[in-house]
């Protein structure tokens, strides 16, 4: 169940964030971040909260469990460079990379 949820959220984030299959250039990364913010940033402040990231996965049909919640918490905190509890456009690529690194063999 946990693997299915992680796979589903990663897929949802990839669908929301990626306009191509591979993050190759800074301009592509900027576009991916813009798309993710546009889709998931519900309050329109230009930053993502933990709950906005979680809801983005749920909106794509994912169900979450305690194991995934723990993993997302760990990755979110690791990506939040300034520790303010919000992911900026500069911090979002780190979250996507952590999920990609963890689950690249699962998709």
JSON list of C-alpha atoms in Angstrom, two decimals:
[
{"chain": "A", "resi": 1, "resn": "UNK", "atom": "CA", "xyz": [0.00, 0.00, 0.00]},
{"chain": "A", "resi": 2, "resn": "UNK", "atom": "CA", "xyz": [2.77, 2.45, 0.92]},
{"chain": "A", "resi": 3, "resn": "UNK", "atom": "CA", "xyz": [4.68, 1.75, -2.29]},
{"chain": "A", "resi": 4, "resn": "UNK", "atom": "CA", "xyz": [1.53, 2.28, -4.34]},
{"chain": "A", "resi": 5, "resn": "UNK", "atom": "CA", "xyz": [0.88, 5.63, -2.61]},
{"chain": "A", "resi": 6, "resn": "UNK", "atom": "CA", "xyz": [4.47, 6.81, -3.07]},
{"chain": "A", "resi": 7, "resn": "UNK", "atom": "CA", "xyz": [4.36, 5.76, -6.70]},
{"chain": "A", "resi": 8, "resn": "UNK", "atom": "CA", "xyz": [1.03, 7.52, -7.19]},
{"chain": "A", "resi": 9, "resn": "UNK", "atom": "CA", "xyz": [2.17, 10.77, -5.55]},
{"chain": "A", "resi": 10, "resn": "UNK", "atom": "CA", "xyz": [5.45, 10.77, -7.42]},
{"chain": "A", "resi": 11, "resn": "UNK", "atom": "CA", "xyz": [3.53, 10.23, -10.64]},
{"chain": "A", "resi": 12, "resn": "UNK", "atom": "CA", "xyz": [1.11, 13.03, -9.73]},
{"chain": "A", "resi": 13, "resn": "UNK", "atom": "CA", "xyz": [3.98, 15.40, -8.94]},
{"chain": "A", "resi": 14, "resn": "UNK", "atom": "CA", "xyz": [5.72, 14.42, -12.16]},
{"chain": "A", "resi": 15, "resn": "UNK", "atom": "CA", "xyz": [2.55, 15.01, -14.17]},
{"chain": "A", "resi": 16, "resn": "UNK", "atom": "CA", "xyz": [2.02, 18.37, -12.52]},
{"chain": "A", "resi": 17, "resn": "UNK", "atom": "CA", "xyz": [5.63, 19.47, -12.62]},
{"chain": "A", "resi": 18, "resn": "UNK", "atom": "CA", "xyz": [7.19, 17.99, -15.73]},
{"chain": "A", "resi": 19, "resn": "UNK", "atom": "CA", "xyz": [6.59, 19.23, -19.22]},
{"chain": "A", "resi": 20, "resn": "UNK", "atom": "CA", "xyz": [9.17, 16.75, -20.48]},
{"chain": "A", "resi": 21, "resn": "UNK", "atom": "CA", "xyz": [10.32, 13.37, -19.17]},
{"chain": "A", "resi": 22, "resn": "UNK", "atom": "CA", "xyz": [13.78, 14.55, -18.15]},
{"chain": "A", "resi": 23, "resn": "UNK", "atom": "CA", "xyz": [14.91, 17.60, -16.19]},
{"chain": "A", "resi": 24, "resn": "UNK", "atom": "CA", "xyz": [17.79, 18.70, -18.35]},
{"chain": "A", "resi": 25, "resn": "UNK", "atom": "CA", "xyz": [18.11, 22.47, -18.53]},
{"chain": "A", "resi": 26, "resn": "UNK", "atom": "CA", "xyz": [17.41, 25.35, -16.18]},
{"chain": "A", "resi": 27, "resn": "UNK", "atom": "CA", "xyz": [14.70, 26.69, -18.48]},
{"chain": "A", "resi": 28, "resn": "UNK", "atom": "CA", "xyz": [12.93, 23.32, -18.39]},
{"chain": "A", "resi": 29, "resn": "UNK", "atom": "CA", "xyz": [13.24, 23.25, -14.61]},
{"chain": "A", "resi": 30, "resn": "UNK", "atom": "CA", "xyz": [11.77, 26.76, -14.37]},
{"chain": "A", "resi": 31, "resn": "UNK", "atom": "CA", "xyz": [8.81, 25.67, -16.51]},
{"chain": "A", "resi": 32, "resn": "UNK", "atom": "CA", "xyz": [8.28, 22.55, -14.40]},
{"chain": "A", "resi": 33, "resn": "UNK", "atom": "CA", "xyz": [8.24, 24.59, -11.20]},
{"chain": "A", "resi": 34, "resn": "UNK", "atom": "CA", "xyz": [5.84, 27.10, -12.75]},
{"chain": "A", "resi": 35, "resn": "UNK", "atom": "CA", "xyz": [3.43, 24.34, -13.78]},
{"chain": "A", "resi": 36, "resn": "UNK", "atom": "CA", "xyz": [3.58, 22.70, -10.34]},
{"chain": "A", "resi": 37, "resn": "UNK", "atom": "CA", "xyz": [2.97, 26.02, -8.59]},
{"chain": "A", "resi": 38, "resn": "UNK", "atom": "CA", "xyz": [0.08, 26.81, -10.91]},
{"chain": "A", "resi": 39, "resn": "UNK", "atom": "CA", "xyz": [-1.57, 23.45, -10.19]},
{"chain": "A", "resi": 40, "resn": "UNK", "atom": "CA", "xyz": [-0.84, 22.99, -6.47]},
{"chain": "A", "resi": 41, "resn": "UNK", "atom": "CA", "xyz": [-0.50, 26.50, -4.97]},
{"chain": "A", "resi": 42, "resn": "UNK", "atom": "CA", "xyz": [-4.08, 26.85, -3.74]},
{"chain": "A", "resi": 43, "resn": "UNK", "atom": "CA", "xyz": [-3.59, 30.10, -1.81]},
{"chain": "A", "resi": 44, "resn": "UNK", "atom": "CA", "xyz": [-1.71, 31.76, -4.67]},
{"chain": "A", "resi": 45, "resn": "UNK", "atom": "CA", "xyz": [1.26, 32.93, -2.59]},
{"chain": "A", "resi": 46, "resn": "UNK", "atom": "CA", "xyz": [3.84, 31.47, -4.98]},
{"chain": "A", "resi": 47, "resn": "UNK", "atom": "CA", "xyz": [4.97, 28.87, -2.43]},
{"chain": "A", "resi": 48, "resn": "UNK", "atom": "CA", "xyz": [3.86, 25.36, -1.55]},
{"chain": "A", "resi": 49, "resn": "UNK", "atom": "CA", "xyz": [2.90, 24.21, 1.92]},
{"chain": "A", "resi": 50, "resn": "UNK", "atom": "CA", "xyz": [3.17, 20.59, 3.00]},
{"chain": "A", "resi": 51, "resn": "UNK", "atom": "CA", "xyz": [-0.61, 20.29, 2.77]},
{"chain": "A", "resi": 52, "resn": "UNK", "atom": "CA", "xyz": [-0.70, 21.73, -0.75]},
{"chain": "A", "resi": 53, "resn": "UNK", "atom": "CA", "xyz": [1.80, 19.09, -1.87]},
{"chain": "A", "resi": 54, "resn": "UNK", "atom": "CA", "xyz": [-0.19, 16.39, -0.10]},
{"chain": "A", "resi": 55, "resn": "UNK", "atom": "CA", "xyz": [-3.47, 17.61, -1.63]},
{"chain": "A", "resi": 56, "resn": "UNK", "atom": "CA", "xyz": [-1.91, 17.68, -5.11]},
{"chain": "A", "resi": 57, "resn": "UNK", "atom": "CA", "xyz": [-1.34, 13.95, -4.81]},
{"chain": "A", "resi": 58, "resn": "UNK", "atom": "CA", "xyz": [-4.81, 13.33, -3.45]},
{"chain": "A", "resi": 59, "resn": "UNK", "atom": "CA", "xyz": [-6.39, 15.29, -6.30]},
{"chain": "A", "resi": 60, "resn": "UNK", "atom": "CA", "xyz": [-4.66, 12.90, -8.68]},
{"chain": "A", "resi": 61, "resn": "UNK", "atom": "CA", "xyz": [-6.37, 9.98, -6.95]},
{"chain": "A", "resi": 62, "resn": "UNK", "atom": "CA", "xyz": [-3.64, 9.03, -4.50]},
{"chain": "A", "resi": 63, "resn": "UNK", "atom": "CA", "xyz": [-4.36, 7.75, -1.00]},
{"chain": "A", "resi": 64, "resn": "UNK", "atom": "CA", "xyz": [-1.87, 8.43, 1.74]},
{"chain": "A", "resi": 65, "resn": "UNK", "atom": "CA", "xyz": [-0.68, 6.31, 4.64]},
{"chain": "A", "resi": 66, "resn": "UNK", "atom": "CA", "xyz": [1.57, 6.88, 7.65]},
{"chain": "A", "resi": 67, "resn": "UNK", "atom": "CA", "xyz": [4.68, 5.63, 5.85]},
{"chain": "A", "resi": 68, "resn": "UNK", "atom": "CA", "xyz": [4.20, 7.97, 2.92]},
{"chain": "A", "resi": 69, "resn": "UNK", "atom": "CA", "xyz": [3.30, 10.87, 5.21]},
{"chain": "A", "resi": 70, "resn": "UNK", "atom": "CA", "xyz": [6.60, 10.29, 7.04]},
{"chain": "A", "resi": 71, "resn": "UNK", "atom": "CA", "xyz": [8.55, 10.14, 3.78]},
{"chain": "A", "resi": 72, "resn": "UNK", "atom": "CA", "xyz": [6.93, 13.31, 2.45]},
{"chain": "A", "resi": 73, "resn": "UNK", "atom": "CA", "xyz": [7.62, 15.07, 5.75]},
{"chain": "A", "resi": 74, "resn": "UNK", "atom": "CA", "xyz": [11.29, 14.08, 5.56]},
{"chain": "A", "resi": 75, "resn": "UNK", "atom": "CA", "xyz": [11.66, 15.17, 1.92]},
{"chain": "A", "resi": 76, "resn": "UNK", "atom": "CA", "xyz": [9.69, 18.38, 2.43]},
{"chain": "A", "resi": 77, "resn": "UNK", "atom": "CA", "xyz": [11.86, 19.40, 5.40]},
{"chain": "A", "resi": 78, "resn": "UNK", "atom": "CA", "xyz": [15.05, 18.51, 3.51]},
{"chain": "A", "resi": 79, "resn": "UNK", "atom": "CA", "xyz": [13.90, 20.63, 0.55]},
{"chain": "A", "resi": 80, "resn": "UNK", "atom": "CA", "xyz": [12.88, 23.62, 2.68]},
{"chain": "A", "resi": 81, "resn": "UNK", "atom": "CA", "xyz": [16.30, 25.30, 2.67]},
{"chain": "A", "resi": 82, "resn": "UNK", "atom": "CA", "xyz": [15.29, 28.30, 4.77]},
{"chain": "A", "resi": 83, "resn": "UNK", "atom": "CA", "xyz": [13.12, 26.31, 7.21]},
{"chain": "A", "resi": 84, "resn": "UNK", "atom": "CA", "xyz": [10.01, 28.49, 6.85]},
{"chain": "A", "resi": 85, "resn": "UNK", "atom": "CA", "xyz": [7.64, 25.57, 6.16]},
{"chain": "A", "resi": 86, "resn": "UNK", "atom": "CA", "xyz": [7.06, 26.71, 2.57]},
{"chain": "A", "resi": 87, "resn": "UNK", "atom": "CA", "xyz": [8.71, 25.57, -0.65]},
{"chain": "A", "resi": 88, "resn": "UNK", "atom": "CA", "xyz": [9.65, 28.37, -3.00]},
{"chain": "A", "resi": 89, "resn": "UNK", "atom": "CA", "xyz": [10.30, 27.98, -6.71]},
{"chain": "A", "resi": 90, "resn": "UNK", "atom": "CA", "xyz": [13.99, 27.58, -5.86]},
{"chain": "A", "resi": 91, "resn": "UNK", "atom": "CA", "xyz": [13.28, 24.78, -3.34]},
{"chain": "A", "resi": 92, "resn": "UNK", "atom": "CA", "xyz": [10.72, 22.72, -5.29]},
{"chain": "A", "resi": 93, "resn": "UNK", "atom": "CA", "xyz": [13.29, 21.07, -7.59]},
{"chain": "A", "resi": 94, "resn": "UNK", "atom": "CA", "xyz": [14.97, 19.57, -4.51]},
{"chain": "A", "resi": 95, "resn": "UNK", "atom": "CA", "xyz": [11.69, 17.89, -3.47]},
{"chain": "A", "resi": 96, "resn": "UNK", "atom": "CA", "xyz": [11.18, 16.47, -6.94]},
{"chain": "A", "resi": 97, "resn": "UNK", "atom": "CA", "xyz": [14.78, 15.22, -7.04]},
{"chain": "A", "resi": 98, "resn": "UNK", "atom": "CA", "xyz": [14.45, 13.49, -3.67]},
{"chain": "A", "resi": 99, "resn": "UNK", "atom": "CA", "xyz": [11.33, 11.64, -4.81]},
{"chain": "A", "resi": 100, "resn": "UNK", "atom": "CA", "xyz": [12.91, 10.84, -8.15]},
{"chain": "A", "resi": 101, "resn": "UNK", "atom": "CA", "xyz": [16.08, 9.51, -6.51]},
{"chain": "A", "resi": 102, "resn": "UNK", "atom": "CA", "xyz": [14.10, 7.38, -4.04]},
{"chain": "A", "resi": 103, "resn": "UNK", "atom": "CA", "xyz": [11.68, 5.91, -6.57]},
{"chain": "A", "resi": 104, "resn": "UNK", "atom": "CA", "xyz": [13.44, 5.98, -9.93]},
{"chain": "A", "resi": 105, "resn": "UNK", "atom": "CA", "xyz": [13.39, 2.19, -10.14]},
{"chain": "A", "resi": 106, "resn": "UNK", "atom": "CA", "xyz": [9.70, 1.86, -9.19]},
{"chain": "A", "resi": 107, "resn": "UNK", "atom": "CA", "xyz": [8.03, 3.63, -12.11]}
]
